[in-house]
Short mmCIF file of C-alpha atoms in Angstrom, two decimals:
data_model
loop_
_atom_site.label_atom_id
_atom_site.label_comp_id
_atom_site.label_asym_id
_atom_site.label_seq_id
_atom_site.Cartn_x
_atom_site.Cartn_y
_atom_site.Cartn_z
CA UNK A 1465 -35.80 -0.98 -9.69
CA UNK A 1466 -33.31 1.88 -9.57
CA UNK A 1467 -34.38 4.98 -7.70
CA UNK A 1468 -31.78 7.73 -7.49
CA UNK A 1469 -33.38 9.12 -4.34
CA UNK A 1470 -33.23 5.76 -2.54
CA UNK A 1471 -29.69 5.12 -3.81
CA UNK A 1472 -28.55 8.54 -2.63
CA UNK A 1473 -30.14 8.13 0.80
CA UNK A 1474 -28.54 4.67 1.24
CA UNK A 1475 -25.13 5.78 -0.07
CA UNK A 1476 -24.95 8.85 2.15
CA UNK A 1477 -25.91 6.76 5.19
CA UNK A 1478 -23.35 4.00 4.50
CA UNK A 1479 -20.59 6.29 3.23
CA UNK A 1480 -20.94 8.57 6.23
CA UNK A 1481 -19.92 5.85 8.65
CA UNK A 1482 -16.48 6.41 10.22
CA UNK A 1483 -15.34 2.90 9.21
CA UNK A 1484 -16.03 3.69 5.54
CA UNK A 1485 -12.73 4.87 4.06
CA UNK A 1486 -13.76 5.26 0.42
CA UNK A 1487 -16.72 5.35 -1.93
CA UNK A 1488 -17.06 2.43 -4.32
CA UNK A 1489 -16.73 0.33 -6.22
CA UNK A 1490 -18.29 2.85 -8.51
CA UNK A 1491 -17.86 2.77 -12.21
CA UNK A 1492 -18.82 2.08 -15.76
CA UNK A 1493 -18.89 -1.36 -17.35
CA UNK A 1494 -19.64 -1.85 -21.04
CA UNK A 1495 -20.01 -5.62 -20.61
CA UNK A 1496 -22.75 -5.68 -17.96
CA UNK A 1497 -26.48 -5.83 -18.66
CA UNK A 1498 -27.20 -2.74 -16.54
CA UNK A 1499 -28.40 0.14 -18.71
CA UNK A 1500 -25.68 2.68 -19.54
CA UNK A 1501 -27.84 5.60 -18.37
CA UNK A 1502 -28.30 4.00 -14.94
CA UNK A 1503 -24.56 3.31 -14.68
CA UNK A 1504 -23.75 6.91 -15.57
CA UNK A 1505 -26.26 8.28 -13.08
CA UNK A 1506 -25.00 5.98 -10.30
CA UNK A 1507 -21.38 6.85 -11.08
CA UNK A 1508 -22.20 10.56 -11.00
CA UNK A 1509 -23.92 10.09 -7.63
CA UNK A 1510 -20.86 8.27 -6.24
CA UNK A 1511 -18.61 11.09 -7.47
CA UNK A 1512 -20.83 13.66 -5.75
CA UNK A 1513 -20.81 11.72 -2.47
CA UNK A 1514 -17.04 11.21 -2.69
CA UNK A 1515 -16.56 14.96 -2.94
CA UNK A 1516 -19.23 15.82 -0.37
CA UNK A 1517 -17.78 13.45 2.27
CA UNK A 1518 -14.12 13.97 1.31
CA UNK A 1519 -13.51 10.27 0.69
CA UNK A 1520 -11.58 8.73 -2.24
CA UNK A 1521 -13.47 7.04 -5.07
CA UNK A 1522 -12.66 3.39 -5.92
CA UNK A 1523 -13.48 2.72 -9.56
CA UNK A 1524 -14.58 -0.41 -11.38
CA UNK A 1525 -13.97 0.06 -15.09
CA UNK A 1526 -14.59 -2.30 -17.99
CA UNK A 1527 -13.89 -0.89 -21.44
CA UNK A 1528 -14.83 2.64 -20.36
CA UNK A 1529 -11.52 4.29 -19.47
CA UNK A 1530 -11.97 7.16 -21.92
CA UNK A 1531 -15.49 7.88 -20.67
CA UNK A 1532 -14.36 7.92 -17.05
CA UNK A 1533 -11.42 10.20 -17.85
CA UNK A 1534 -13.77 12.57 -19.69
CA UNK A 1535 -15.94 12.68 -16.57
CA UNK A 1536 -12.87 13.36 -14.43
CA UNK A 1537 -11.92 16.29 -16.68
CA UNK A 1538 -15.45 17.66 -16.53
CA UNK A 1539 -16.02 17.13 -12.79
CA UNK A 1540 -12.48 18.06 -11.65
CA UNK A 1541 -12.77 16.12 -8.38
CA UNK A 1542 -10.56 17.00 -5.44
CA UNK A 1543 -10.74 13.47 -4.02
CA UNK A 1544 -8.39 10.77 -5.33
CA UNK A 1545 -9.69 8.25 -7.88
CA UNK A 1546 -8.35 4.70 -7.57
CA UNK A 1547 -8.83 2.19 -10.39
CA UNK A 1548 -9.25 -1.17 -8.70
CA UNK A 1549 -8.25 -4.53 -10.17
CA UNK A 1550 -6.08 -2.89 -12.81
CA UNK A 1551 -5.20 -5.40 -15.52
CA UNK A 1552 -4.52 -3.32 -18.60
CA UNK A 1553 -1.31 -2.36 -20.40
CA UNK A 1554 1.30 0.28 -19.60
CA UNK A 1555 -0.16 2.77 -22.10
CA UNK A 1556 -3.55 2.70 -20.37
CA UNK A 1557 -1.80 2.97 -17.00
CA UNK A 1558 0.14 6.05 -18.18
CA UNK A 1559 -3.09 7.67 -19.40
CA UNK A 1560 -4.74 7.17 -15.99
CA UNK A 1561 -1.65 8.21 -14.05
CA UNK A 1562 -1.28 11.38 -16.12
CA UNK A 1563 -4.87 12.21 -15.17
CA UNK A 1564 -3.86 11.98 -11.50
CA UNK A 1565 -5.39 8.59 -10.75
CA UNK A 1566 -4.06 5.75 -8.63
CA UNK A 1567 -3.94 2.10 -9.69
CA UNK A 1568 -4.63 -0.95 -7.55
CA UNK A 1569 -3.14 -4.25 -8.69
CA UNK A 1570 -3.91 -7.82 -7.70
CA UNK A 1571 -4.39 -11.21 -9.35
CA UNK A 1572 -3.45 -9.90 -12.81
CA UNK A 1573 0.18 -9.67 -11.61
CA UNK A 1574 0.30 -13.46 -11.52
CA UNK A 1575 -0.67 -14.09 -15.15
CA UNK A 1576 2.03 -15.29 -17.52
CA UNK A 1577 3.19 -12.42 -19.79
CA UNK A 1578 0.96 -10.07 -17.80
CA UNK A 1579 0.43 -6.62 -19.25
CA UNK A 1580 -0.54 -5.56 -15.74
CA UNK A 1581 2.90 -6.57 -14.45
CA UNK A 1582 4.50 -4.32 -17.09
CA UNK A 1583 2.16 -1.50 -16.09
CA UNK A 1584 2.95 -2.09 -12.40
CA UNK A 1585 6.71 -1.92 -13.05
CA UNK A 1586 6.21 1.50 -14.64
CA UNK A 1587 3.76 2.87 -12.07
CA UNK A 1588 5.39 5.42 -9.76
CA UNK A 1589 5.87 4.12 -6.22
CA UNK A 1590 3.53 6.72 -4.75
CA UNK A 1591 0.63 5.85 -7.07
CA UNK A 1592 -0.20 2.18 -6.46
CA UNK A 1593 -2.16 -0.05 -4.13
CA UNK A 1594 -2.43 -3.84 -3.90
CA UNK A 1595 -5.52 -5.98 -3.42
CA UNK A 1596 -6.86 -9.52 -3.42
CA UNK A 1597 -10.38 -8.62 -4.61
CA UNK A 1598 -12.33 -11.84 -5.17
CA UNK A 1599 -9.30 -14.08 -5.83
CA UNK A 1600 -8.18 -16.92 -3.57
CA UNK A 1601 -4.83 -15.17 -3.12
CA UNK A 1602 -3.70 -13.89 0.26
CA UNK A 1603 -2.52 -10.30 0.50
CA UNK A 1604 0.91 -11.68 1.48
CA UNK A 1605 1.05 -13.53 -1.85
CA UNK A 1606 0.15 -10.35 -3.71
CA UNK A 1607 2.82 -8.37 -1.82
CA UNK A 1608 5.40 -11.09 -2.59
CA UNK A 1609 4.52 -11.06 -6.29
CA UNK A 1610 4.58 -7.26 -6.39
CA UNK A 1611 8.03 -7.27 -4.77
CA UNK A 1612 9.25 -9.80 -7.33
CA UNK A 1613 7.88 -7.75 -10.25
CA UNK A 1614 9.51 -4.55 -8.97
CA UNK A 1615 12.74 -6.20 -7.83
CA UNK A 1616 12.42 -5.09 -4.22
CA UNK A 1617 11.56 -6.78 -0.91
CA UNK A 1618 8.06 -7.47 0.39
CA UNK A 1619 8.88 -5.21 3.33
CA UNK A 1620 9.62 -2.35 0.92
CA UNK A 1621 6.33 -2.98 -0.87
CA UNK A 1622 4.45 -3.00 2.46
CA UNK A 1623 6.13 0.25 3.49
CA UNK A 1624 5.20 1.91 0.18
CA UNK A 1625 1.57 0.75 0.26
CA UNK A 1626 1.25 2.01 3.84
CA UNK A 1627 2.72 5.38 2.83
CA UNK A 1628 0.29 5.55 -0.10
CA UNK A 1629 -2.61 4.61 2.18
CA UNK A 1630 -1.71 7.39 4.61
CA UNK A 1631 -1.34 9.92 1.78
CA UNK A 1632 -4.70 9.05 0.19
CA UNK A 1633 -6.84 8.12 3.19
CA UNK A 1634 -5.28 10.44 5.77
#
């Protein structure tokens, strides 16, 4: 059973810990069985806590990019929003980047004819992160693939991700 009061109490307690760098995964997912109203309420709560605690928001999004961008326009958050596990095309990436969001790439970079790889190539250097998420890949493999896709060295990718981490997480 979802109780906003209990969720808020738990989230504030966990998010307030010094070892917690970001809020999330928060988001909207049109493929899950969870009621849309509950998802929207939980996402709104995560946005509020992100702003209140001055911590970036990591977003899980499935077929709800327009809805999330509408919320971003309405809420005008000061904290960065990072779309995790990005695996969409360059046009979707541009839409999110123009809205001031960051993109985090992972396993999708390895797929043959990957739209995510095209999007990653076009993502500005100061607007991406890399991740393994729930894949069996090591972060070194993801860095190596990212370097290959961008035509740079793994060391350059590591340097850029570290610079992005410092810029976003302080």
